[in-house]
Amino acid sequence: MAGAASLWITATPIVPRGELHLGHLAGPYVAADVLARFLRADGEGVLFTTGIADHAGSVELRALSTGRTPADVADGHGVAIEADLVRARVEFDHIARPQHPGGCSRWVQNVVCRLHAEGIVVPRVRPLPYCEPCGRWLHGVQVTGGCPHCGTLTHAGACRACGRPGEGGDLRDPRCSRCGVGAGLRRVRRLYLLLEPFRADLAAHWDRGGLPSRVAALCEGLAEEGLPDVPVSHPGRWGVPVRVEGFEDQVVDAEFEAVALQLCGHGAGEEPLPGRAVRFHGLGHAFYDAVLLPALLMERGVKPDQTYVTREVYRLAPDGGAGPWALDLLNEFGSDTVRRHVLEISGAERRSGFRRERLERTRQVLDSTWNAWLSALFADVRAECGGRVPDVAPGGPGWTTELRRLTAAVADLRQAYGVEGFDPRRAVALLDEIVRSVTGFAEAGSYERHRPGRDVRHLALISAQLSVASALTSWARPVMPEGADRLAAVLRVPVGRPVGIEALEPPPHGTPVVAPKESVFGF
C-alpha cells in the first residue's frame, strides 16, 4: 500500500500512559481519519499512520506510581488504545510499536548511528535536572517548571502553551514530577541533533505555506533567533538503547524517537515516500512535526511537501484534566455522536473544555433531525410504496430549487473535506444544513398525498428524499462512518462512494427498504 500512496497522513504518536480519552479523539485522530476517508473515496492513494510512544517519560512515571514495569504499562494500555481507535472508527494503515517484535527499535538505533557518523548528531555537555530523593535523572514530563520562553508551567520538551522547545536545564524552578522536590542541575554529556545546518532549507519549506498561524509564528521566531540543538539521548534504562560508542548507558530521547516513529511507520525507510504529506498534531507537537521531522527528511535528500493541521485536545476545566475515557462515551453514545461532537467542538488552534451536556446536545441533534427525518421517510416508503423504492424520478414542489441548493452544498462540502480548505467543523454544519433543507422540502410537499392524482407526485417526493438519503451515505461517511454504512445497508447502495453530486440518486426502483430497529446515526 505504501508504494502506491500519493499522500501520507500522519497523526502524533499516542502515549500509552493510560487508556484512550476523549482529548485524544478531539485532537488529531478523528480529524485525520476524516481526511483519509474523503480522499480514499475520491480514489487517491492514502497512507495513514501513527505510532504508540511506548518509551515516553510519562509511561515510566505511571509504572513507578503503580508498582508495575514500564513495559507492562505500555503494552497493556497500548493494546487498549488500538482497540478503542477501532471502536471510534479511526482506521490507520499502520501503527508503529517500538516495544513489539519487529518494531522500530533497531531502525531508530540505526538512524542515530548514521546521523552521528555524518556529524549531524554530536556530543554536547549540558545541564540536566537530577532528583536526589528519587535518585533519577529527569527528562521530558518527568520534570516540570516555568517555560523559559513564556513562563507557563510546563515540562521539558516543547511547551504546550507557546510551542517553543526547551530543555529541562532551561526550565524555571525545575521540580521532579514524581515527588515534587526541587531538582538540582548536573552537567552531563549527551547526544544532540544540530538543526542550524538545515536553516535555509527549513526556511524555504516554511515559506511555501501550509502552516497554521500559530505554527507559522513559532517557525518564524525560531528562524529569527536561531534553531536549537535537539536532545537525542539521555541517561536512563527505559527506551531504545543508544549504540554510539561512549553513550551505551543512555537511551534515545522519547521526543526524538516519536518523530522517528513516524518515518518508521512508513516502513522504516524501505519503501518510497509519498510525494505529499499532511501532519495532524497539537501545538505541543508542532515543533517536532514542522521543524525536526522535515529536517530528518531533508537529511535523506527529500524535500517535503507538507501541510500541517493543528488540532488541540479537550481539557476539563478548571484543572486541565484530559477528559473522560473514550471507550465509556463510545459505548454510551456511539461512534457517530462522539466523532461528530469532537469535530464541531474542538478548537483548531486552542484548547476547549469538555462538557457532557454538549455531547448530549449532539445526540439530541442527530435524533431530532437526522434520525427523525429518516424514520419519517422509511415510514412513508412502507405506507405509500409497499416498502420498496418507487419507480418514479425524484421530484416534487420545489425540487429544482432544492437540487440547486444541494449542488452548491456538496461543492462546499468537498472544499471543507479537502486538504487545502480542510475544516471538519464546517463540514458538520453543511451536513446539518442539507438535512434541515431536505426536511423542509419534504414538509412543504407533504400536502401532495391529499391531492387528487397524488400518487405520482407524492412518490416523486419520496424518491427525491431517497436520493438525498443515498447521497448522505457518501457525503456523511467521513464524519460518521458507522451510521453512513448502516444507512447504505438499509438502502442497499455501495459503501465508500466519492463525495459528489453523482451520489444524489435514489436506489434502483424496487429495492426493498427495511427500517433498522436502532437509530441510523448514533444511539
Short mmCIF file of C-alpha atoms in Angstrom, two decimals:
data_model
loop_
_atom_site.label_atom_id
_atom_site.label_comp_id
_atom_site.label_asym_id
_atom_site.label_seq_id
_atom_site.Cartn_x
_atom_site.Cartn_y
_atom_site.Cartn_z
CA MET A 1 0.00 0.00 0.00
CA ALA A 2 2.79 2.41 0.87
CA GLY A 3 4.34 2.24 -2.59
CA ALA A 4 1.02 3.17 -4.25
CA ALA A 5 0.21 6.02 -1.90
CA SER A 6 0.40 9.57 -3.23
CA LEU A 7 -0.46 11.22 0.10
CA TRP A 8 0.88 10.41 3.55
CA ILE A 9 -1.28 11.39 6.53
CA THR A 10 0.27 11.21 10.00
CA ALA A 11 -1.10 11.84 13.47
CA THR A 12 1.08 12.43 16.53
CA PRO A 13 2.05 9.13 18.22
CA ILE A 14 -0.12 8.35 21.25
CA VAL A 15 1.44 7.96 24.69
CA PRO A 16 0.19 4.73 26.38
CA ARG A 17 0.28 6.03 29.94
CA GLY A 18 -3.45 5.30 30.26
CA GLU A 19 -6.46 4.42 28.17
CA LEU A 20 -7.61 6.49 25.21
CA HIS A 21 -9.50 9.55 26.43
CA LEU A 22 -11.80 11.99 24.67
CA GLY A 23 -8.97 14.52 24.44
CA HIS A 24 -7.13 12.20 22.06
CA LEU A 25 -10.13 11.91 19.74
CA ALA A 26 -10.77 15.66 19.89
CA GLY A 27 -7.16 16.25 18.92
CA PRO A 28 -5.64 14.96 15.69
CA TYR A 29 -7.05 11.44 15.36
CA VAL A 30 -10.69 11.74 14.27
CA ALA A 31 -9.91 14.78 12.12
CA ALA A 32 -7.11 12.93 10.33
CA ASP A 33 -9.42 9.98 9.75
CA VAL A 34 -11.99 12.31 8.16
CA LEU A 35 -9.44 13.49 5.61
CA ALA A 36 -8.21 9.95 4.92
CA ARG A 37 -11.76 8.67 4.31
CA PHE A 38 -12.63 11.56 1.99
CA LEU A 39 -9.51 11.15 -0.13
CA ARG A 40 -9.79 7.37 -0.32
CA ALA A 41 -13.39 7.68 -1.52
CA ASP A 42 -12.07 10.02 -4.22
CA GLY A 43 -9.70 7.28 -5.33
CA GLU A 44 -6.49 8.85 -4.03
CA GLY A 45 -3.85 6.51 -2.64
CA VAL A 46 -3.51 7.37 1.04
CA LEU A 47 -1.15 6.05 3.68
CA PHE A 48 -2.48 6.85 7.18
CA THR A 49 -0.08 6.19 10.06
CA THR A 50 0.67 6.92 13.69
CA GLY A 51 2.60 5.26 16.49
CA ILE A 52 2.33 4.25 20.11
CA ALA A 53 5.03 6.16 22.02
CA ASP A 54 5.94 3.28 24.35
CA HIS A 55 9.07 4.97 25.69
CA ALA A 56 7.53 8.29 26.72
CA GLY A 57 8.63 9.50 30.14
CA SER A 58 5.06 9.51 31.42
CA VAL A 59 4.88 5.74 30.85
CA GLU A 60 7.83 5.31 33.19
CA LEU A 61 6.21 7.68 35.71
CA ARG A 62 2.97 5.67 35.64
CA ALA A 63 4.93 2.48 36.19
CA LEU A 64 6.73 3.97 39.21
CA SER A 65 3.45 5.14 40.74
CA THR A 66 1.65 1.82 40.23
CA GLY A 67 4.42 -0.65 41.02
CA ARG A 68 4.48 -2.09 37.51
CA THR A 69 7.20 -2.22 34.90
CA PRO A 70 7.14 0.38 32.10
CA ALA A 71 6.79 -2.45 29.58
CA ASP A 72 3.62 -3.69 31.31
CA VAL A 73 2.14 -0.18 31.29
CA ALA A 74 2.99 0.41 27.64
CA ASP A 75 1.80 -2.99 26.44
CA GLY A 76 -1.45 -3.03 28.40
CA HIS A 77 -2.56 0.48 27.54
CA GLY A 78 -1.20 0.26 24.00
CA VAL A 79 -3.40 -2.73 23.18
CA ALA A 80 -6.43 -0.98 24.71
CA ILE A 81 -5.72 2.21 22.76
CA GLU A 82 -5.57 0.36 19.45
CA ALA A 83 -8.89 -1.36 20.24
CA ASP A 84 -10.53 1.93 21.22
CA LEU A 85 -9.39 3.58 17.99
CA VAL A 86 -11.09 0.79 16.06
CA ARG A 87 -14.25 1.33 18.12
CA ALA A 88 -14.09 5.04 17.20
CA ARG A 89 -13.77 4.05 13.53
CA VAL A 90 -10.34 5.66 13.24
CA GLU A 91 -8.70 3.35 10.72
CA PHE A 92 -4.91 3.58 10.45
CA ASP A 93 -2.96 1.69 7.83
CA HIS A 94 -0.12 1.22 10.27
CA ILE A 95 0.57 1.91 13.95
CA ALA A 96 4.27 1.72 14.84
CA ARG A 97 5.05 -0.02 18.16
CA PRO A 98 8.73 0.09 19.19
CA GLN A 99 8.19 -2.42 22.01
CA HIS A 100 6.60 -5.06 19.79
CA PRO A 101 8.58 -7.79 18.00
CA GLY A 102 9.54 -6.47 14.60
CA GLY A 103 9.04 -2.92 15.86
CA CYS A 104 11.17 0.13 15.18
CA SER A 105 13.81 -0.03 17.91
CA ARG A 106 16.59 -1.37 15.72
CA TRP A 107 15.73 1.10 12.97
CA VAL A 108 15.80 4.05 15.41
CA GLN A 109 19.20 2.90 16.67
CA ASN A 110 20.50 2.79 13.10
CA VAL A 111 19.19 6.30 12.40
CA VAL A 112 21.04 7.70 15.43
CA CYS A 113 24.25 5.90 14.49
CA ARG A 114 24.08 7.13 10.89
CA LEU A 115 23.38 10.74 11.90
CA HIS A 116 26.27 10.59 14.37
CA ALA A 117 28.59 9.25 11.70
CA GLU A 118 27.57 12.11 9.40
CA GLY A 119 28.25 14.73 12.07
CA ILE A 120 24.60 15.81 12.33
CA VAL A 121 24.24 14.23 15.79
CA VAL A 122 27.10 15.34 18.05
CA PRO A 123 28.03 15.19 21.77
CA ARG A 124 27.30 18.21 23.94
CA VAL A 125 27.70 18.81 27.67
CA ARG A 126 24.58 20.48 29.08
CA PRO A 127 22.85 20.71 32.48
CA LEU A 128 20.16 18.11 33.16
CA PRO A 129 17.84 18.08 36.21
CA TYR A 130 18.50 15.36 38.79
CA CYS A 131 16.20 14.43 41.69
CA GLU A 132 18.20 13.49 44.79
CA PRO A 133 15.30 11.87 46.74
CA CYS A 134 14.29 9.72 43.75
CA GLY A 135 17.85 9.15 42.61
CA ARG A 136 16.84 9.80 38.99
CA TRP A 137 17.78 11.95 36.03
CA LEU A 138 14.72 13.92 34.95
CA HIS A 139 13.73 14.41 31.33
CA GLY A 140 10.54 15.11 29.39
CA VAL A 141 7.41 15.07 31.52
CA GLN A 142 9.41 13.84 34.50
CA VAL A 143 10.45 17.43 35.25
CA THR A 144 8.19 20.48 35.45
CA GLY A 145 8.94 24.16 35.67
CA GLY A 146 8.32 27.52 34.08
CA CYS A 147 8.75 27.67 30.32
CA PRO A 148 11.94 29.67 29.58
CA HIS A 149 10.08 31.46 26.77
CA CYS A 150 6.56 32.22 28.05
CA GLY A 151 6.74 31.34 31.77
CA THR A 152 3.83 28.86 31.64
CA LEU A 153 4.16 25.78 33.86
CA THR A 154 5.29 23.02 31.52
CA HIS A 155 7.76 20.18 31.25
CA ALA A 156 10.98 19.60 29.33
CA GLY A 157 10.46 19.47 25.58
CA ALA A 158 8.01 21.61 23.64
CA CYS A 159 5.82 23.91 25.75
CA ARG A 160 2.13 23.08 25.45
CA ALA A 161 1.28 26.80 25.62
CA CYS A 162 3.70 28.51 23.23
CA GLY A 163 5.08 25.50 21.35
CA ARG A 164 8.71 26.57 21.84
CA PRO A 165 11.21 23.81 22.65
CA GLY A 166 13.18 23.85 25.88
CA GLU A 167 15.42 21.50 27.84
CA GLY A 168 14.93 20.52 31.45
CA GLY A 169 18.02 22.52 32.37
CA ASP A 170 16.37 25.67 30.97
CA LEU A 171 13.15 25.43 32.99
CA ARG A 172 12.48 27.97 35.73
CA ASP A 173 12.45 26.32 39.17
CA PRO A 174 12.59 22.71 37.84
CA ARG A 175 10.89 20.12 40.03
CA CYS A 176 10.51 16.37 39.98
CA SER A 177 7.08 15.42 38.66
CA ARG A 178 7.03 12.35 40.87
CA CYS A 179 7.91 13.74 44.29
CA GLY A 180 7.60 17.50 43.75
CA VAL A 181 11.05 18.26 45.19
CA GLY A 182 13.17 20.90 43.51
CA ALA A 183 15.65 19.34 41.12
CA GLY A 184 19.35 20.14 41.03
CA LEU A 185 21.22 20.58 37.77
CA ARG A 186 24.13 18.34 36.85
CA ARG A 187 26.19 18.63 33.72
CA VAL A 188 26.07 15.52 31.57
CA ARG A 189 27.35 14.61 28.11
CA ARG A 190 24.56 13.68 25.73
CA LEU A 191 23.87 13.47 22.02
CA TYR A 192 22.19 16.35 20.17
CA LEU A 193 20.96 16.85 16.62
CA LEU A 194 22.14 20.14 15.09
CA LEU A 195 19.28 21.95 13.35
CA GLU A 196 21.20 25.07 12.34
CA PRO A 197 22.69 23.43 9.20
CA PHE A 198 19.12 22.98 7.96
CA ARG A 199 18.15 26.65 8.46
CA ALA A 200 18.00 27.67 4.79
CA ASP A 201 16.11 24.56 3.65
CA LEU A 202 13.69 24.78 6.59
CA ALA A 203 13.01 28.46 5.96
CA ALA A 204 12.24 27.70 2.31
CA HIS A 205 9.99 24.85 3.42
CA TRP A 206 8.05 27.12 5.79
CA ASP A 207 7.78 29.87 3.16
CA ARG A 208 5.96 27.50 0.82
CA GLY A 209 2.94 27.81 3.09
CA GLY A 210 0.71 25.18 4.63
CA LEU A 211 1.44 26.34 8.20
CA PRO A 212 -1.39 27.22 10.60
CA SER A 213 -0.99 30.70 12.06
CA ARG A 214 0.43 29.70 15.44
CA VAL A 215 2.82 27.20 13.88
CA ALA A 216 3.93 29.84 11.38
CA ALA A 217 4.63 32.24 14.25
CA LEU A 218 6.61 29.53 16.05
CA CYS A 219 8.75 28.79 12.99
CA GLU A 220 9.34 32.47 12.21
CA GLY A 221 10.54 33.06 15.76
CA LEU A 222 12.91 30.10 15.60
CA ALA A 223 14.28 31.26 12.25
CA GLU A 224 14.98 34.74 13.65
CA GLU A 225 16.50 33.68 16.96
CA GLY A 226 18.40 30.58 15.88
CA LEU A 227 17.42 26.94 15.60
CA PRO A 228 18.01 24.93 18.77
CA ASP A 229 20.01 21.75 19.17
CA VAL A 230 17.59 18.86 19.77
CA PRO A 231 18.33 16.28 22.50
CA VAL A 232 18.74 12.81 21.04
CA SER A 233 19.76 10.87 24.16
CA HIS A 234 19.72 10.99 27.95
CA PRO A 235 20.81 8.74 30.84
CA GLY A 236 18.24 6.05 31.61
CA ARG A 237 17.10 2.49 31.13
CA TRP A 238 13.60 2.86 29.69
CA GLY A 239 13.89 3.50 25.97
CA VAL A 240 15.78 2.46 22.87
CA PRO A 241 19.43 1.86 23.86
CA VAL A 242 21.96 4.09 22.14
CA ARG A 243 24.58 2.19 20.13
CA VAL A 244 27.05 5.06 19.79
CA GLU A 245 30.39 4.47 21.48
CA GLY A 246 30.63 6.28 24.80
CA PHE A 247 26.86 6.58 25.22
CA GLU A 248 25.94 2.94 25.89
CA ASP A 249 24.42 3.90 29.26
CA GLN A 250 21.91 6.22 27.56
CA VAL A 251 18.64 5.77 25.68
CA VAL A 252 17.15 7.65 22.75
CA ASP A 253 15.17 10.72 23.83
CA ALA A 254 11.45 9.91 23.71
CA GLU A 255 10.51 13.02 21.70
CA PHE A 256 13.18 12.29 19.08
CA GLU A 257 12.01 8.68 18.96
CA ALA A 258 8.39 9.77 18.48
CA VAL A 259 9.41 11.70 15.36
CA ALA A 260 11.43 8.73 14.10
CA LEU A 261 8.35 6.56 14.70
CA GLN A 262 6.53 8.49 12.00
CA LEU A 263 9.20 7.57 9.49
CA CYS A 264 9.33 4.03 10.81
CA GLY A 265 5.55 3.85 10.50
CA HIS A 266 6.03 4.41 6.81
CA GLY A 267 8.05 1.24 6.53
CA ALA A 268 11.38 2.09 8.15
CA GLY A 269 12.54 3.91 5.05
CA GLU A 270 12.43 0.75 2.91
CA GLU A 271 9.67 1.99 0.62
CA PRO A 272 9.34 5.24 -1.40
CA LEU A 273 7.87 8.18 0.47
CA PRO A 274 4.60 9.57 -0.91
CA GLY A 275 5.08 12.88 -2.70
CA ARG A 276 2.89 14.84 -0.27
CA ALA A 277 2.10 14.68 3.43
CA VAL A 278 -0.43 16.11 5.86
CA ARG A 279 0.64 16.22 9.52
CA PHE A 280 -2.03 16.35 12.24
CA HIS A 281 -0.84 17.46 15.69
CA GLY A 282 -1.47 19.67 18.70
CA LEU A 283 0.56 22.83 19.26
CA GLY A 284 2.75 21.00 21.76
CA HIS A 285 3.95 18.71 18.97
CA ALA A 286 4.19 21.34 16.21
CA PHE A 287 7.93 21.87 16.69
CA TYR A 288 8.64 18.20 16.11
CA ASP A 289 6.38 17.89 13.06
CA ALA A 290 7.20 21.23 11.41
CA VAL A 291 10.90 21.50 12.31
CA LEU A 292 12.53 18.23 13.37
CA LEU A 293 10.68 15.85 11.04
CA PRO A 294 11.32 17.96 7.89
CA ALA A 295 14.98 18.18 8.89
CA LEU A 296 15.21 14.38 9.09
CA LEU A 297 13.55 14.10 5.70
CA MET A 298 15.92 16.68 4.22
CA GLU A 299 18.87 14.75 5.60
CA ARG A 300 17.62 11.83 3.49
CA GLY A 301 17.51 14.02 0.40
CA VAL A 302 13.73 14.50 0.49
CA LYS A 303 12.26 17.99 0.10
CA PRO A 304 9.00 17.57 1.98
CA ASP A 305 5.75 18.86 0.52
CA GLN A 306 3.78 19.03 3.76
CA THR A 307 0.58 20.59 5.04
CA TYR A 308 0.09 20.98 8.79
CA VAL A 309 -3.22 20.73 10.64
CA THR A 310 -3.22 21.80 14.29
CA ARG A 311 -5.99 20.21 16.36
CA GLU A 312 -5.90 21.00 20.06
CA VAL A 313 -7.23 18.50 22.59
CA TYR A 314 -10.09 18.73 25.04
CA ARG A 315 -9.31 19.72 28.58
CA LEU A 316 -11.56 19.50 31.61
CA ALA A 317 -11.92 22.91 33.23
CA PRO A 318 -10.64 24.06 35.62
CA ASP A 319 -7.91 21.55 36.47
CA GLY A 320 -6.73 20.85 32.93
CA GLY A 321 -7.58 17.15 33.04
CA ALA A 322 -7.68 15.12 29.86
CA GLY A 323 -11.37 14.27 29.76
CA PRO A 324 -13.40 11.09 30.28
CA TRP A 325 -12.38 7.75 28.81
CA ALA A 326 -13.22 7.43 25.14
CA LEU A 327 -14.47 3.84 25.41
CA ASP A 328 -17.09 4.76 28.03
CA LEU A 329 -18.51 7.51 25.81
CA LEU A 330 -18.31 5.40 22.66
CA ASN A 331 -20.28 2.64 24.37
CA GLU A 332 -22.86 5.10 25.70
CA PHE A 333 -23.27 7.42 22.71
CA GLY A 334 -21.87 5.54 19.72
CA SER A 335 -19.03 6.50 17.41
CA ASP A 336 -21.17 8.78 15.20
CA THR A 337 -22.16 11.03 18.09
CA VAL A 338 -18.68 11.16 19.60
CA ARG A 339 -16.89 11.76 16.29
CA ARG A 340 -19.31 14.47 15.22
CA HIS A 341 -19.13 16.10 18.64
CA VAL A 342 -15.32 16.37 18.81
CA LEU A 343 -15.20 17.73 15.26
CA GLU A 344 -17.70 20.51 15.86
CA ILE A 345 -16.48 21.48 19.35
CA SER A 346 -12.70 21.01 19.49
CA GLY A 347 -10.66 24.07 18.62
CA ALA A 348 -8.36 24.16 15.62
CA GLU A 349 -5.71 26.15 17.49
CA ARG A 350 -6.92 26.49 21.05
CA ARG A 351 -7.90 24.10 23.76
CA SER A 352 -11.53 23.65 24.70
CA GLY A 353 -13.20 22.17 27.73
CA PHE A 354 -15.37 19.07 27.75
CA ARG A 355 -18.95 19.41 28.89
CA ARG A 356 -21.15 16.38 28.98
CA GLU A 357 -24.26 18.42 28.21
CA ARG A 358 -22.73 19.39 24.87
CA LEU A 359 -22.30 15.75 23.97
CA GLU A 360 -25.90 15.12 24.99
CA ARG A 361 -26.92 18.02 22.75
CA THR A 362 -25.08 16.44 19.83
CA ARG A 363 -27.07 13.24 20.30
CA GLN A 364 -30.30 15.24 20.50
CA VAL A 365 -29.50 16.98 17.22
CA LEU A 366 -28.97 13.65 15.48
CA ASP A 367 -32.17 12.22 16.94
CA SER A 368 -34.40 15.24 16.33
CA THR A 369 -33.19 16.00 12.78
CA TRP A 370 -31.28 13.21 11.03
CA ASN A 371 -32.96 10.19 12.60
CA ALA A 372 -36.41 11.83 12.78
CA TRP A 373 -36.34 12.64 9.06
CA LEU A 374 -35.12 9.15 8.11
CA SER A 375 -37.75 7.48 10.31
CA ALA A 376 -40.49 9.51 8.64
CA LEU A 377 -39.07 8.67 5.21
CA PHE A 378 -38.91 4.96 5.94
CA ALA A 379 -42.49 5.06 7.24
CA ASP A 380 -43.59 6.78 4.02
CA VAL A 381 -41.87 4.16 1.89
CA ARG A 382 -43.59 1.42 3.84
CA ALA A 383 -47.01 3.05 3.78
CA GLU A 384 -47.03 4.54 0.29
CA CYS A 385 -44.69 2.29 -1.71
CA GLY A 386 -45.10 -1.15 -0.17
CA GLY A 387 -41.67 -0.91 1.42
CA ARG A 388 -39.82 -0.54 -1.89
CA VAL A 389 -38.16 2.27 -3.82
CA PRO A 390 -40.81 3.68 -6.20
CA ASP A 391 -40.34 3.61 -9.97
CA VAL A 392 -40.62 7.38 -10.19
CA ALA A 393 -37.96 10.01 -10.84
CA PRO A 394 -37.11 12.41 -7.98
CA GLY A 395 -39.33 15.46 -7.99
CA GLY A 396 -41.99 17.35 -6.11
CA PRO A 397 -42.78 21.00 -5.45
CA GLY A 398 -39.53 22.99 -5.29
CA TRP A 399 -37.27 20.08 -6.24
CA THR A 400 -35.45 22.14 -8.87
CA THR A 401 -34.61 24.76 -6.25
CA GLU A 402 -33.68 22.08 -3.75
CA LEU A 403 -31.40 20.47 -6.29
CA ARG A 404 -29.54 23.75 -6.81
CA ARG A 405 -29.06 24.09 -3.05
CA LEU A 406 -27.74 20.55 -2.76
CA THR A 407 -25.35 21.06 -5.65
CA ALA A 408 -23.91 24.17 -4.00
CA ALA A 409 -23.77 22.48 -0.60
CA VAL A 410 -21.85 19.44 -1.81
CA ALA A 411 -19.33 21.70 -3.58
CA ASP A 412 -18.76 23.48 -0.27
CA LEU A 413 -18.61 20.12 1.49
CA ARG A 414 -15.86 18.89 -0.80
CA GLN A 415 -13.85 22.01 -0.02
CA ALA A 416 -14.31 21.52 3.74
CA TYR A 417 -13.19 17.90 3.43
CA GLY A 418 -10.23 18.61 1.12
CA VAL A 419 -6.59 19.24 2.02
CA GLU A 420 -6.49 22.91 1.04
CA GLY A 421 -9.66 24.02 2.80
CA PHE A 422 -9.86 21.33 5.47
CA ASP A 423 -12.44 22.37 8.04
CA PRO A 424 -14.36 19.46 9.59
CA ARG A 425 -16.43 21.81 11.77
CA ARG A 426 -17.70 23.46 8.59
CA ALA A 427 -18.38 20.01 7.12
CA VAL A 428 -20.61 19.12 10.07
CA ALA A 429 -22.53 22.40 9.66
CA LEU A 430 -23.02 21.75 5.95
CA LEU A 431 -24.32 18.24 6.58
CA ASP A 432 -26.83 19.61 9.09
CA GLU A 433 -27.85 22.25 6.58
CA ILE A 434 -28.51 19.56 3.98
CA VAL A 435 -30.67 17.53 6.35
CA ARG A 436 -32.64 20.57 7.50
CA SER A 437 -33.17 21.62 3.90
CA VAL A 438 -34.48 18.24 2.73
CA THR A 439 -36.69 18.02 5.81
CA GLY A 440 -38.22 21.39 4.93
CA PHE A 441 -38.64 20.26 1.34
CA ALA A 442 -40.46 17.12 2.50
CA GLU A 443 -42.72 19.03 4.87
CA ALA A 444 -43.58 21.64 2.23
CA GLY A 445 -44.61 18.92 -0.23
CA SER A 446 -46.44 16.71 2.25
CA TYR A 447 -49.84 18.03 1.12
CA GLU A 448 -49.35 16.14 -2.15
CA ARG A 449 -50.56 12.94 -0.53
CA HIS A 450 -54.02 14.51 -0.11
CA ARG A 451 -54.42 15.85 -3.64
CA PRO A 452 -56.28 14.06 -6.45
CA GLY A 453 -53.87 12.12 -8.63
CA ARG A 454 -51.36 12.33 -5.83
CA ASP A 455 -49.65 9.02 -6.45
CA VAL A 456 -47.01 10.11 -8.93
CA ARG A 457 -46.39 13.50 -7.33
CA HIS A 458 -46.12 12.12 -3.82
CA LEU A 459 -43.99 9.18 -4.95
CA ALA A 460 -41.67 11.63 -6.72
CA LEU A 461 -41.30 13.45 -3.39
CA ILE A 462 -40.36 10.18 -1.70
CA SER A 463 -37.93 9.34 -4.48
CA ALA A 464 -36.27 12.74 -4.07
CA GLN A 465 -35.76 12.16 -0.36
CA LEU A 466 -34.38 8.69 -1.02
CA SER A 467 -31.86 10.24 -3.39
CA VAL A 468 -30.67 12.57 -0.62
CA ALA A 469 -30.53 9.69 1.86
CA SER A 470 -28.49 7.70 -0.64
CA ALA A 471 -26.13 10.66 -1.12
CA LEU A 472 -25.64 11.01 2.63
CA THR A 473 -24.16 7.50 2.75
CA SER A 474 -21.16 9.05 0.97
CA TRP A 475 -21.41 12.71 2.00
CA ALA A 476 -21.58 11.96 5.75
CA ARG A 477 -19.27 8.96 5.79
CA PRO A 478 -16.01 10.82 6.57
CA VAL A 479 -17.63 12.24 9.72
CA MET A 480 -20.00 9.43 10.76
CA PRO A 481 -18.92 6.22 9.04
CA GLU A 482 -20.89 3.85 11.27
CA GLY A 483 -24.26 5.50 10.57
CA ALA A 484 -23.43 6.09 6.90
CA ASP A 485 -22.67 2.41 6.41
CA ARG A 486 -25.81 1.43 8.31
CA LEU A 487 -27.86 3.68 6.03
CA ALA A 488 -26.12 2.23 2.96
CA ALA A 489 -27.12 -1.26 4.12
CA VAL A 490 -30.75 -0.15 4.51
CA LEU A 491 -30.82 1.38 1.01
CA ARG A 492 -28.59 -1.33 -0.47
CA VAL A 493 -26.23 1.17 -2.10
CA PRO A 494 -22.42 0.82 -2.36
CA VAL A 495 -20.27 1.94 0.57
CA GLY A 496 -17.45 4.45 0.18
CA ARG A 497 -18.57 6.33 -2.93
CA PRO A 498 -16.93 9.72 -3.63
CA VAL A 499 -18.38 12.83 -2.04
CA GLY A 500 -20.01 14.38 -5.09
CA ILE A 501 -23.30 15.31 -6.66
CA GLU A 502 -23.20 11.99 -8.55
CA ALA A 503 -24.19 10.23 -5.32
CA LEU A 504 -27.51 12.10 -5.41
CA GLU A 505 -29.69 9.41 -6.93
CA PRO A 506 -32.24 7.03 -5.43
CA PRO A 507 -31.52 3.32 -5.11
CA PRO A 508 -32.73 1.20 -8.05
CA HIS A 509 -36.52 1.06 -8.16
CA GLY A 510 -37.98 -1.95 -6.44
CA THR A 511 -35.18 -2.06 -3.88
CA PRO A 512 -36.68 -3.11 -0.52
CA VAL A 513 -36.21 -0.55 2.25
CA VAL A 514 -36.48 -2.03 5.72
CA ALA A 515 -36.08 0.43 8.58
CA PRO A 516 -33.42 -0.66 11.10
CA LYS A 517 -34.53 -1.42 14.64
CA GLU A 518 -31.96 1.01 16.04
CA SER A 519 -31.25 4.63 15.16
CA VAL A 520 -29.31 5.09 11.94
CA PHE A 521 -26.88 7.71 13.29
CA GLY A 522 -25.68 7.31 16.87
CA PHE A 523 -27.74 5.57 19.52
#
